[in-house]
Amino acid sequence: SQTIHQWPATLVQPVGSPLSLECTVEGTSNPNLYWYRQAAGRGLQLLFYSVGIGQISSEVPQNLSASRPQDRQFILSSKKLLLSDSGFYLCASTDRRRDGYTFGSGTRLTVV
Amino acid sequence: AQRVTQPEKLLSVFKGAPVELKCNYSYSGSPELFWYVQYSRQRLQLLLRHISRESIKGFTADLNKGETSFHLKKPFAQEEDSAMYYCALTRTSGSRLTFGEGTQLTVNP
């Protein structure tokens, strides 16, 4: 079965600082990978998804970017954080059988 | 566009009482519907999916295409059911999920 490692668990960053959140997947190959965000009082919003190395699709225009340098590695980045980037970020994957999602433990980002 | 709506952000019931978490969706095709649950300090995990037609932890959900709903029900709530519940929709198995806003369920003793 799949396991997702996501870090850090919590992060406090000043406005204007860069961001890098990493997600790695074990137990599968060629997964679809996703970054979701939950802002305060809102549901889980899909930010990016990737069907393969170097293939990134963005769902919403924003201050963030994503990269997939390796098959089982998915990175969420920002050059300059905004206050509105605060939220709970979740990495998720679906395996080759595309049979259900596995989620990471999430990162709580607070931009101050 | 696909959309999932959970009208209740917070829901509080007493132990042993019936509970229903509402979910409505909009999608022009035939979607797959799911309920995900996140217990305190745990990861988001799948609770049930409509194509399985199974009962998990006493919960059931019936897809009503006429009303475009997928409400989650349990006849007798337990304290350990307290968690955040998300309804979600996807076009095909493994494609991206669209989540509702979530409902925080609290079951009081």
mmCIF file of C-alpha atoms in Angstrom:
data_model
loop_
_atom_site.group_PDB
_atom_site.id
_atom_site.type_symbol
_atom_site.label_atom_id
_atom_site.label_comp_id
_atom_site.label_asym_id
_atom_site.label_seq_id
_atom_site.Cartn_x
_atom_site.Cartn_y
_atom_site.Cartn_z
ATOM 1 C CA SER A 1 0.000 0.000 0.000
ATOM 2 C CA GLN A 2 1.010 3.599 -0.508
ATOM 3 C CA THR A 3 2.539 5.821 2.138
ATOM 4 C CA ILE A 4 2.963 9.570 1.775
ATOM 5 C CA HIS A 5 5.629 11.468 3.663
ATOM 6 C CA GLN A 6 4.992 15.168 3.929
ATOM 7 C CA TRP A 7 7.048 17.730 5.802
ATOM 8 C CA PRO A 8 7.272 19.875 7.733
ATOM 9 C CA ALA A 9 4.163 19.405 9.858
ATOM 10 C CA THR A 10 3.999 23.063 10.828
ATOM 11 C CA LEU A 11 5.691 26.129 9.449
ATOM 12 C CA VAL A 12 5.631 29.799 10.354
ATOM 13 C CA GLN A 13 7.082 32.066 7.702
ATOM 14 C CA PRO A 14 7.250 35.852 7.299
ATOM 15 C CA VAL A 15 5.564 37.599 4.401
ATOM 16 C CA GLY A 16 7.870 37.775 1.397
ATOM 17 C CA SER A 17 9.916 34.726 2.335
ATOM 18 C CA PRO A 18 10.252 31.687 0.046
ATOM 19 C CA LEU A 19 8.478 28.388 0.595
ATOM 20 C CA SER A 20 9.267 24.778 -0.187
ATOM 21 C CA LEU A 21 7.033 21.920 0.933
ATOM 22 C CA GLU A 22 8.012 18.413 0.000
ATOM 23 C CA CYS A 23 5.970 15.273 -0.491
ATOM 24 C CA THR A 24 7.306 11.808 -1.272
ATOM 25 C CA VAL A 25 5.393 8.626 -1.978
ATOM 26 C CA GLU A 26 6.336 5.057 -1.154
ATOM 27 C CA GLY A 27 4.808 1.777 -2.202
ATOM 28 C CA THR A 28 3.813 2.617 -5.743
ATOM 29 C CA SER A 29 5.199 3.870 -9.021
ATOM 30 C CA ASN A 30 3.889 6.356 -11.546
ATOM 31 C CA PRO A 31 1.266 7.804 -9.206
ATOM 32 C CA ASN A 32 -0.892 10.805 -9.895
ATOM 33 C CA LEU A 33 0.075 13.428 -7.350
ATOM 34 C CA TYR A 34 -1.954 16.320 -5.971
ATOM 35 C CA TRP A 35 -1.547 19.371 -3.763
ATOM 36 C CA TYR A 36 -4.637 20.560 -1.928
ATOM 37 C CA ARG A 37 -5.100 23.534 0.390
ATOM 38 C CA GLN A 38 -7.626 24.129 3.095
ATOM 39 C CA ALA A 39 -7.961 27.772 4.023
ATOM 40 C CA ALA A 40 -9.771 28.798 7.174
ATOM 41 C CA GLY A 41 -13.507 28.199 6.852
ATOM 42 C CA ARG A 42 -13.211 26.653 3.413
ATOM 43 C CA GLY A 43 -13.042 23.168 1.989
ATOM 44 C CA LEU A 44 -10.142 21.407 0.341
ATOM 45 C CA GLN A 45 -9.165 23.200 -2.839
ATOM 46 C CA LEU A 46 -7.094 21.477 -5.505
ATOM 47 C CA LEU A 47 -4.023 23.557 -6.334
ATOM 48 C CA PHE A 48 -1.917 21.357 -8.603
ATOM 49 C CA TYR A 49 -1.890 17.857 -9.979
ATOM 50 C CA SER A 50 0.706 15.844 -11.847
ATOM 51 C CA VAL A 51 0.385 12.709 -13.955
ATOM 52 C CA GLY A 52 4.133 12.262 -14.458
ATOM 53 C CA ILE A 53 7.629 13.675 -14.048
ATOM 54 C CA GLY A 54 7.750 17.297 -15.110
ATOM 55 C CA GLN A 55 4.002 17.378 -15.864
ATOM 56 C CA ILE A 56 2.163 19.907 -13.731
ATOM 57 C CA SER A 57 -1.369 21.231 -14.113
ATOM 58 C CA SER A 58 -2.559 24.232 -12.153
ATOM 59 C CA GLU A 59 -6.158 24.487 -11.083
ATOM 60 C CA VAL A 60 -6.202 28.043 -9.806
ATOM 61 C CA PRO A 61 -4.035 31.076 -10.492
ATOM 62 C CA GLN A 62 -2.007 31.925 -7.441
ATOM 63 C CA ASN A 63 1.266 32.771 -5.852
ATOM 64 C CA LEU A 64 2.408 29.165 -5.697
ATOM 65 C CA SER A 65 4.086 26.730 -8.084
ATOM 66 C CA ALA A 66 4.678 22.993 -8.104
ATOM 67 C CA SER A 67 7.344 20.712 -9.490
ATOM 68 C CA ARG A 68 7.824 16.986 -9.880
ATOM 69 C CA PRO A 69 11.529 16.299 -10.300
ATOM 70 C CA GLN A 70 11.187 12.563 -9.642
ATOM 71 C CA ASP A 71 8.421 10.021 -10.085
ATOM 72 C CA ARG A 72 7.485 9.962 -6.413
ATOM 73 C CA GLN A 73 8.432 13.479 -5.355
ATOM 74 C CA PHE A 74 6.153 16.477 -5.493
ATOM 75 C CA ILE A 75 7.221 19.940 -4.322
ATOM 76 C CA LEU A 76 5.124 23.012 -3.614
ATOM 77 C CA SER A 77 6.968 26.317 -3.771
ATOM 78 C CA SER A 78 6.649 30.044 -3.591
ATOM 79 C CA LYS A 79 9.220 32.772 -4.211
ATOM 80 C CA LYS A 80 7.461 35.278 -1.955
ATOM 81 C CA LEU A 81 4.760 34.273 0.487
ATOM 82 C CA LEU A 82 1.624 36.321 0.997
ATOM 83 C CA LEU A 83 -0.568 36.427 4.096
ATOM 84 C CA SER A 84 -3.306 34.741 2.056
ATOM 85 C CA ASP A 85 -1.065 31.702 1.537
ATOM 86 C CA SER A 86 -1.708 30.638 5.121
ATOM 87 C CA GLY A 87 -3.572 27.371 5.367
ATOM 88 C CA PHE A 88 -3.347 23.628 5.639
ATOM 89 C CA TYR A 89 -1.621 21.947 2.701
ATOM 90 C CA LEU A 90 -2.226 18.324 1.851
ATOM 91 C CA CYS A 91 -0.375 16.100 -0.584
ATOM 92 C CA ALA A 92 -2.292 13.177 -2.081
ATOM 93 C CA SER A 93 -1.670 10.405 -4.548
ATOM 94 C CA THR A 94 -3.523 7.781 -6.511
ATOM 95 C CA ASP A 95 -1.731 4.643 -7.597
ATOM 96 C CA ARG A 96 -1.507 2.861 -10.954
ATOM 97 C CA ARG A 97 -4.825 1.152 -10.344
ATOM 98 C CA ARG A 98 -6.291 4.582 -9.673
ATOM 99 C CA ASP A 99 -8.178 3.020 -6.828
ATOM 100 C CA GLY A 100 -8.666 5.685 -4.201
ATOM 101 C CA TYR A 101 -6.612 8.463 -2.745
ATOM 102 C CA THR A 102 -3.883 8.327 -0.109
ATOM 103 C CA PHE A 103 -3.232 11.507 1.810
ATOM 104 C CA GLY A 104 -0.223 12.879 3.618
ATOM 105 C CA SER A 105 -0.406 14.206 7.147
ATOM 106 C CA GLY A 106 -0.450 17.804 5.970
ATOM 107 C CA THR A 107 1.509 20.977 6.646
ATOM 108 C CA ARG A 108 0.042 23.835 8.642
ATOM 109 C CA LEU A 109 1.507 27.034 7.138
ATOM 110 C CA THR A 110 1.130 30.352 8.901
ATOM 111 C CA VAL A 111 2.393 33.421 7.126
ATOM 112 C CA VAL A 112 3.028 36.310 9.512
ATOM 113 C CA ALA B 1 -18.022 22.386 -13.763
ATOM 114 C CA GLN B 2 -18.273 19.990 -10.876
ATOM 115 C CA ARG B 3 -19.146 21.239 -7.434
ATOM 116 C CA VAL B 4 -19.825 19.725 -4.023
ATOM 117 C CA THR B 5 -21.785 21.506 -1.313
ATOM 118 C CA GLN B 6 -21.965 20.578 2.350
ATOM 119 C CA PRO B 7 -24.396 23.077 3.865
ATOM 120 C CA GLU B 8 -23.480 22.449 7.513
ATOM 121 C CA LYS B 9 -20.039 23.486 8.709
ATOM 122 C CA LEU B 10 -20.797 22.274 12.233
ATOM 123 C CA LEU B 11 -23.103 19.518 13.424
ATOM 124 C CA SER B 12 -23.586 18.460 17.009
ATOM 125 C CA VAL B 13 -25.614 15.490 18.216
ATOM 126 C CA PHE B 14 -25.873 13.396 21.343
ATOM 127 C CA LYS B 15 -24.578 9.858 21.622
ATOM 128 C CA GLY B 16 -27.142 7.368 20.388
ATOM 129 C CA ALA B 17 -28.998 9.896 18.263
ATOM 130 C CA PRO B 18 -29.282 9.542 14.484
ATOM 131 C CA VAL B 19 -26.987 11.700 12.416
ATOM 132 C CA GLU B 20 -27.146 12.849 8.810
ATOM 133 C CA LEU B 21 -24.432 14.844 7.094
ATOM 134 C CA LYS B 22 -25.722 16.483 3.945
ATOM 135 C CA CYS B 23 -23.952 16.582 0.620
ATOM 136 C CA ASN B 24 -25.228 17.904 -2.679
ATOM 137 C CA TYR B 25 -23.338 17.943 -5.917
ATOM 138 C CA SER B 26 -23.552 19.396 -9.385
ATOM 139 C CA TYR B 27 -22.123 17.517 -12.315
ATOM 140 C CA SER B 28 -23.495 16.868 -15.752
ATOM 141 C CA GLY B 29 -22.219 13.325 -16.137
ATOM 142 C CA SER B 30 -22.151 10.256 -13.902
ATOM 143 C CA PRO B 31 -19.825 11.021 -11.042
ATOM 144 C CA GLU B 32 -18.238 8.873 -8.402
ATOM 145 C CA LEU B 33 -19.047 10.089 -4.897
ATOM 146 C CA PHE B 34 -17.040 9.560 -1.739
ATOM 147 C CA TRP B 35 -17.044 10.395 1.927
ATOM 148 C CA TYR B 36 -13.682 11.074 3.563
ATOM 149 C CA VAL B 37 -13.117 11.457 7.289
ATOM 150 C CA GLN B 38 -10.387 13.069 9.347
ATOM 151 C CA TYR B 39 -10.239 12.156 13.019
ATOM 152 C CA SER B 40 -8.316 14.372 15.402
ATOM 153 C CA ARG B 41 -4.559 14.185 14.749
ATOM 154 C CA GLN B 42 -5.004 11.618 11.994
ATOM 155 C CA ARG B 43 -4.776 11.709 8.234
ATOM 156 C CA LEU B 44 -7.675 12.180 5.916
ATOM 157 C CA GLN B 45 -8.953 8.737 4.978
ATOM 158 C CA LEU B 46 -11.639 7.209 2.846
ATOM 159 C CA LEU B 47 -14.812 6.308 4.719
ATOM 160 C CA LEU B 48 -16.948 4.987 1.902
ATOM 161 C CA ARG B 49 -17.678 5.298 -1.805
ATOM 162 C CA HIS B 50 -21.030 5.043 -3.486
ATOM 163 C CA ILE B 51 -20.046 2.297 -5.921
ATOM 164 C CA SER B 52 -19.212 -0.034 -3.031
ATOM 165 C CA ARG B 53 -22.664 0.208 -1.512
ATOM 166 C CA GLU B 54 -21.271 -0.857 1.843
ATOM 167 C CA SER B 55 -21.653 0.229 5.424
ATOM 168 C CA ILE B 56 -18.495 1.359 7.187
ATOM 169 C CA LYS B 57 -18.485 1.949 10.951
ATOM 170 C CA GLY B 58 -22.280 1.966 10.783
ATOM 171 C CA PHE B 59 -22.369 4.748 8.196
ATOM 172 C CA THR B 60 -24.203 4.473 4.889
ATOM 173 C CA ALA B 61 -24.679 6.858 2.009
ATOM 174 C CA ASP B 62 -27.055 6.545 -0.894
ATOM 175 C CA LEU B 63 -26.529 8.322 -4.164
ATOM 176 C CA ASN B 64 -29.737 10.070 -5.205
ATOM 177 C CA LYS B 65 -29.257 11.190 -8.780
ATOM 178 C CA GLY B 66 -32.654 12.858 -8.925
ATOM 179 C CA GLU B 67 -31.823 15.118 -6.006
ATOM 180 C CA THR B 68 -28.071 15.108 -6.770
ATOM 181 C CA SER B 69 -27.367 14.229 -3.164
ATOM 182 C CA PHE B 70 -25.115 11.820 -1.310
ATOM 183 C CA HIS B 71 -26.019 12.254 2.333
ATOM 184 C CA LEU B 72 -24.115 10.309 4.991
ATOM 185 C CA LYS B 73 -26.224 8.645 7.670
ATOM 186 C CA LYS B 74 -25.795 6.690 10.857
ATOM 187 C CA PRO B 75 -28.714 5.580 13.006
ATOM 188 C CA PHE B 76 -26.904 5.734 16.361
ATOM 189 C CA ALA B 77 -23.989 8.135 16.661
ATOM 190 C CA GLN B 78 -21.015 7.280 18.865
ATOM 191 C CA GLU B 79 -18.537 9.635 20.523
ATOM 192 C CA GLU B 80 -15.722 8.202 18.405
ATOM 193 C CA ASP B 81 -17.561 9.420 15.302
ATOM 194 C CA SER B 82 -16.550 12.976 16.162
ATOM 195 C CA ALA B 83 -14.418 14.143 13.234
ATOM 196 C CA MET B 84 -14.328 16.297 10.115
ATOM 197 C CA TYR B 85 -16.233 14.752 7.232
ATOM 198 C CA TYR B 86 -15.724 15.659 3.571
ATOM 199 C CA CYS B 87 -17.914 14.735 0.674
ATOM 200 C CA ALA B 88 -16.036 14.447 -2.612
ATOM 201 C CA LEU B 89 -16.709 13.844 -6.291
ATOM 202 C CA THR B 90 -14.656 12.641 -9.199
ATOM 203 C CA ARG B 91 -15.428 12.035 -12.852
ATOM 204 C CA THR B 92 -13.583 8.760 -13.144
ATOM 205 C CA SER B 93 -11.683 6.574 -10.737
ATOM 206 C CA GLY B 94 -8.313 8.107 -9.901
ATOM 207 C CA SER B 95 -8.928 11.497 -11.452
ATOM 208 C CA ARG B 96 -8.890 14.599 -9.337
ATOM 209 C CA LEU B 97 -11.315 14.916 -6.470
ATOM 210 C CA THR B 98 -13.500 17.906 -5.853
ATOM 211 C CA PHE B 99 -14.219 18.301 -2.152
ATOM 212 C CA GLY B 100 -16.997 19.979 -0.269
ATOM 213 C CA GLU B 101 -16.307 22.468 2.508
ATOM 214 C CA GLY B 102 -16.480 19.791 5.168
ATOM 215 C CA THR B 103 -18.701 19.238 8.197
ATOM 216 C CA GLN B 104 -17.279 19.057 11.695
ATOM 217 C CA LEU B 105 -19.327 16.468 13.568
ATOM 218 C CA THR B 106 -19.316 16.460 17.348
ATOM 219 C CA VAL B 107 -21.011 13.649 19.229
ATOM 220 C CA ASN B 108 -21.665 14.622 22.816
ATOM 221 C CA PRO B 109 -21.861 12.096 25.667
#
